[in-house]
Short mmCIF file of C-alpha atoms in Angstrom, two decimals:
data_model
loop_
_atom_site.label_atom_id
_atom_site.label_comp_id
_atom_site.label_asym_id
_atom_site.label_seq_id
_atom_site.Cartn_x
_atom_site.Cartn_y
_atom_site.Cartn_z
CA UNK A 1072 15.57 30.03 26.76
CA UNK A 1073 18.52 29.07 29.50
CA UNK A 1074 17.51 29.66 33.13
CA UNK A 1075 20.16 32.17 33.79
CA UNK A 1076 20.41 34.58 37.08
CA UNK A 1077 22.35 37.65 34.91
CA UNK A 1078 23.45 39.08 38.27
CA UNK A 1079 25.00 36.45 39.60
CA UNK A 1080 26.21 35.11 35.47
CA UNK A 1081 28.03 38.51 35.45
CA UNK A 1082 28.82 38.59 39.40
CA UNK A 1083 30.98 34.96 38.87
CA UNK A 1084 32.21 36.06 35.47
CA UNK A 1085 34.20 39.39 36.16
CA UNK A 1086 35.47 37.24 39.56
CA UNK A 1087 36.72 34.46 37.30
CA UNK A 1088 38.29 37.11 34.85
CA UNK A 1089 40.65 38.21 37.39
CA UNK A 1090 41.35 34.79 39.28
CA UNK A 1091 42.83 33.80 35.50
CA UNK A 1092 44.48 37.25 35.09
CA UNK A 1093 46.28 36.60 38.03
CA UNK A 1094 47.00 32.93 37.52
CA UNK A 1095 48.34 34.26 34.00
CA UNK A 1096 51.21 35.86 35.15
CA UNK A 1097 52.93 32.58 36.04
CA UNK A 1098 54.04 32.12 32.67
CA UNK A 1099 56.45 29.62 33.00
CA UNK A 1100 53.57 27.33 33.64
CA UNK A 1101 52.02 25.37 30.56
CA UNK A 1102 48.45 24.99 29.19
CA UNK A 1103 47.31 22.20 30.68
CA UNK A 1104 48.56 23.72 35.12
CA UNK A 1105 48.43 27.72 34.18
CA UNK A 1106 44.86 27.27 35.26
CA UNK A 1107 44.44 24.66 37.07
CA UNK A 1108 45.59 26.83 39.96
CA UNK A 1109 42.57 25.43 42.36
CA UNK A 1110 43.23 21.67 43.02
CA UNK A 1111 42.14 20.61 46.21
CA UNK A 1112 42.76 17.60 48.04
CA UNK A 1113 40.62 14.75 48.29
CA UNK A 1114 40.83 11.32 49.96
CA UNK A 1115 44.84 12.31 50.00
CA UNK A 1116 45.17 12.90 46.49
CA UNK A 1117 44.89 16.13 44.39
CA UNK A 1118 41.74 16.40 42.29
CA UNK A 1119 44.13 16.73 39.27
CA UNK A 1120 47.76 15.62 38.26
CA UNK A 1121 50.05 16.33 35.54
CA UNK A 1122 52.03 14.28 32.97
CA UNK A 1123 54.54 15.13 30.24
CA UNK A 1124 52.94 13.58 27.09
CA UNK A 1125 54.27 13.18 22.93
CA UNK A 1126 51.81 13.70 20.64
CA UNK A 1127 52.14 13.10 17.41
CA UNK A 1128 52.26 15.98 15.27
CA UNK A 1129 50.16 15.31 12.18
CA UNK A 1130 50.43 18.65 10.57
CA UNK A 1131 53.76 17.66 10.17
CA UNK A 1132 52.24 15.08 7.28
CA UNK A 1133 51.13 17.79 5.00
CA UNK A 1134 53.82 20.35 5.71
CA UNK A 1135 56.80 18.23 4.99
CA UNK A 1136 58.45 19.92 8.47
CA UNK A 1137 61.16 17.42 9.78
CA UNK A 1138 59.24 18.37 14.01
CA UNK A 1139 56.64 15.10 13.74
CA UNK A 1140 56.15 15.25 17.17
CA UNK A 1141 54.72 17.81 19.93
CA UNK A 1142 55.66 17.93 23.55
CA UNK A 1143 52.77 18.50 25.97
CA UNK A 1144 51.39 18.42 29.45
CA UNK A 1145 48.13 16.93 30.31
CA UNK A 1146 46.14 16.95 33.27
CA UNK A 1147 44.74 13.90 34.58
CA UNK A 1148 41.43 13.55 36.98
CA UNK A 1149 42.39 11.39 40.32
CA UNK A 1150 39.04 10.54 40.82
CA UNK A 1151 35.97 9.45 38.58
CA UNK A 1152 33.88 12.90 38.32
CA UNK A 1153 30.97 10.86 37.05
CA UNK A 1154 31.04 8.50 39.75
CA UNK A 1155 27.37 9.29 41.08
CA UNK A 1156 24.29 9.23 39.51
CA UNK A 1157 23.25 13.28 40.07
CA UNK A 1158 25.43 16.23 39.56
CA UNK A 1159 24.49 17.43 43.02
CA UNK A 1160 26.54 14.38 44.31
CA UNK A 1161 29.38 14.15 41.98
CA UNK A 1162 33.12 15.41 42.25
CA UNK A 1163 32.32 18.34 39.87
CA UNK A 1164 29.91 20.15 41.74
CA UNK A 1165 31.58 20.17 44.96
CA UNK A 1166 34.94 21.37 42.68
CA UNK A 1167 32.69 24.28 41.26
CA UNK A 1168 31.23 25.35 44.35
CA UNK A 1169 35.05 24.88 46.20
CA UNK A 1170 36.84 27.05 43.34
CA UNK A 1171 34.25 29.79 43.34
CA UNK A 1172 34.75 30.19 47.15
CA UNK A 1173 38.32 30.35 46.93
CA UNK A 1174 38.44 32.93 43.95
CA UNK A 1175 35.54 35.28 46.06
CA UNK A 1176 38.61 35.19 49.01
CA UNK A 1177 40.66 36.65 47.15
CA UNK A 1178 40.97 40.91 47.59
CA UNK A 1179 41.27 42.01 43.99
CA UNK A 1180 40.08 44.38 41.82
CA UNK A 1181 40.98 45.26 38.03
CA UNK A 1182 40.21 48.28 35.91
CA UNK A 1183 41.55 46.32 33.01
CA UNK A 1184 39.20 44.71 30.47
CA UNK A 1185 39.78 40.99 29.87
CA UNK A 1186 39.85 39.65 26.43
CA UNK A 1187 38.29 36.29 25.74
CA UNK A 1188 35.43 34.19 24.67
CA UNK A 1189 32.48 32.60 27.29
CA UNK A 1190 32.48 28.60 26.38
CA UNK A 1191 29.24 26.68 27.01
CA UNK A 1192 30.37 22.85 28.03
CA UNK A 1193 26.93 20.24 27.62
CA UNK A 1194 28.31 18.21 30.84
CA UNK A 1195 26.71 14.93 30.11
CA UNK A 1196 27.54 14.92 26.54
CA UNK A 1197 31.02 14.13 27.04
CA UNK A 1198 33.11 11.80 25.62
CA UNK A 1199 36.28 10.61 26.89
CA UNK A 1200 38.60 9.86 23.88
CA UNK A 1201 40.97 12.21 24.44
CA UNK A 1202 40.53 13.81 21.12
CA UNK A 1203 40.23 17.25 22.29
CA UNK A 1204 42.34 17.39 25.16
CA UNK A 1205 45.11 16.45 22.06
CA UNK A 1206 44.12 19.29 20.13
CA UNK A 1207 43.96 21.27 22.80
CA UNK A 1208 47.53 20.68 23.73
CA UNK A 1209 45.98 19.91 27.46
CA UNK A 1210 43.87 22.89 27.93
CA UNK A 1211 41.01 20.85 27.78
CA UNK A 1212 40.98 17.45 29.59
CA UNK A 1213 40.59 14.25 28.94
CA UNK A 1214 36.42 14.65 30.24
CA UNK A 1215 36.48 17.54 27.66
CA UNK A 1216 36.43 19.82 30.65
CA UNK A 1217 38.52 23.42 30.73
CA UNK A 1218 40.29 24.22 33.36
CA UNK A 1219 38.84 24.78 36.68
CA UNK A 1220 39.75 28.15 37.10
CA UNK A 1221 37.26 29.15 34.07
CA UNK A 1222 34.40 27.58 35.37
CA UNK A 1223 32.09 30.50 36.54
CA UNK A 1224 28.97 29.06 36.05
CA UNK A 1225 26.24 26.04 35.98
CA UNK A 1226 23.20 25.27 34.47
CA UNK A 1227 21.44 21.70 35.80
CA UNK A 1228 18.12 20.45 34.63
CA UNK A 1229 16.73 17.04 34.22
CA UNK A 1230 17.82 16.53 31.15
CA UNK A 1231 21.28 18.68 30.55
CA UNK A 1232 23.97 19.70 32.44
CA UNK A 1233 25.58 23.63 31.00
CA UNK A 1234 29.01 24.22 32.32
CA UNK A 1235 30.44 28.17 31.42
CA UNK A 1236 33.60 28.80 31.15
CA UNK A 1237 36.01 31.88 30.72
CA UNK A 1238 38.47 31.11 28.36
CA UNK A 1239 41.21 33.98 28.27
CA UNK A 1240 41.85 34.87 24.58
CA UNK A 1241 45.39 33.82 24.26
CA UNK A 1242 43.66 29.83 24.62
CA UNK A 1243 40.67 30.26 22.00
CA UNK A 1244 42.62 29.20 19.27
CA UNK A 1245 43.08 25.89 21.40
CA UNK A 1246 39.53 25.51 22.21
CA UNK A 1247 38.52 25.80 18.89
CA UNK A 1248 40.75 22.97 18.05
CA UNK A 1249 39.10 20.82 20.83
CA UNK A 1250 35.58 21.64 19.39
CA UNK A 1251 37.04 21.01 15.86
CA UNK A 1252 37.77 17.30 16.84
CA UNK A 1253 34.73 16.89 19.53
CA UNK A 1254 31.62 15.60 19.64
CA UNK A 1255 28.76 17.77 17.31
CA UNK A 1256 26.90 20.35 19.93
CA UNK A 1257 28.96 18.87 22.72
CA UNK A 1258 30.66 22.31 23.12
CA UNK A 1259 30.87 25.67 22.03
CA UNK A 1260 31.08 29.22 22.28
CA UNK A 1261 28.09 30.83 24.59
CA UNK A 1262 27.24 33.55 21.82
CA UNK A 1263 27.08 31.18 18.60
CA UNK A 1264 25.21 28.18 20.53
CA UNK A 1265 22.50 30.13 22.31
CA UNK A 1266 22.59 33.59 20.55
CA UNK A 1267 19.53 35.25 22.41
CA UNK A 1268 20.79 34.02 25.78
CA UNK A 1269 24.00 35.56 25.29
CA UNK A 1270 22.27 38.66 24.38
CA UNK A 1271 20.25 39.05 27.01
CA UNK A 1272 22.71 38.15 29.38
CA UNK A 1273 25.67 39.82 28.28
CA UNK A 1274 24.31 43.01 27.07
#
């Protein structure tokens, strides 16, 4: 059974909920920025930066359409969040406690009910190949990570790392090509990879 505080699961949940219904209304923004909203600065440089990228389009094989190719944005880390030896120390825990802070600023409320699935992100299980940030069409990055406006909570123990992450439902079909392509048990959703946990949590 995950060590999971259900208060403060739920607490950080509905706040993340309405941080990305907010950031959703830009809409001329693409998958890989729309949420990225939080990108603070660090040694002069933003934590994230964006490039316009070709992909390949192998779909394209199969259907016989003449589009072989797909235009998308990707985000890129500017600094190594793996670059110390505990999570404690590294670039993504001070970037999950920074974004949390900045969405609790934030005076909002919503009576609307947000549509979407909870992913569960094994942190040290990554691998960067850029596989699913391809499928993904740069929701996911290159580390495998969703955006940082999703993240909502963490799980660290000796041996795992659990990053959760609210992924509006408009992007699961994007997800679910990431996992398609990623590494086995590397990622997935919260109620299909720990069943009882999400059960007792979410209920």
């Amino acid at each position: 059974m995950l060590q999971i505080d259900k208060e403060v699961f739920r607490n950080n949940l509905l706040l993340t909920q309405q941080y990305c219904e907010l950031q959703l209304a830009n809409a001329e923004k693409n998958h890989a920025s729309i949420l990225r909203s939080i990108n603070p600065v660090v040694n002069g440089k933003s934590i994230f930066d964006f490039c316009f990228i070709t992909n390949y389009n192998y779909e394209s094989i199969r259907a016989d359409i003449p589009e072989v190719y797909i235009f998308d944005f990707h985000s890129n880390w500017t600094t190594d969040p793996f670059n110390h030896d505990s999570l404690d120390d590294s670039p993504i825990n001070s970037l999950f406690e920074e974004q949390l802070k900045r969405k609790a600023a934030l005076v909002y409320e919503s009576s609307l009910e947000s549509e979407g699935g909870v992913l569960a992100v094994r942190i040290w299980d990554t691998v960067v190949d850029g596989a699913a940030q391809g499928e993904s069409r740069g929701f996911l990055d290159e580390y495998d990570f969703p955006p940082v406006d999703t993240w909502f909570y963490k799980i660290v123990g000796a041996d795992e790392a659990i990053l959760f992450a609210w992924v509006p439902k408009q992007f699961m079909w994007l997800v679910d090509q990431g996992i398609a392509v990623n590494v086995p048990d590397m990622m997935g959703w919260f109620e299909k990879e720990y069943p009882q946990d999400y059960t007792r949590v979410m209920n």
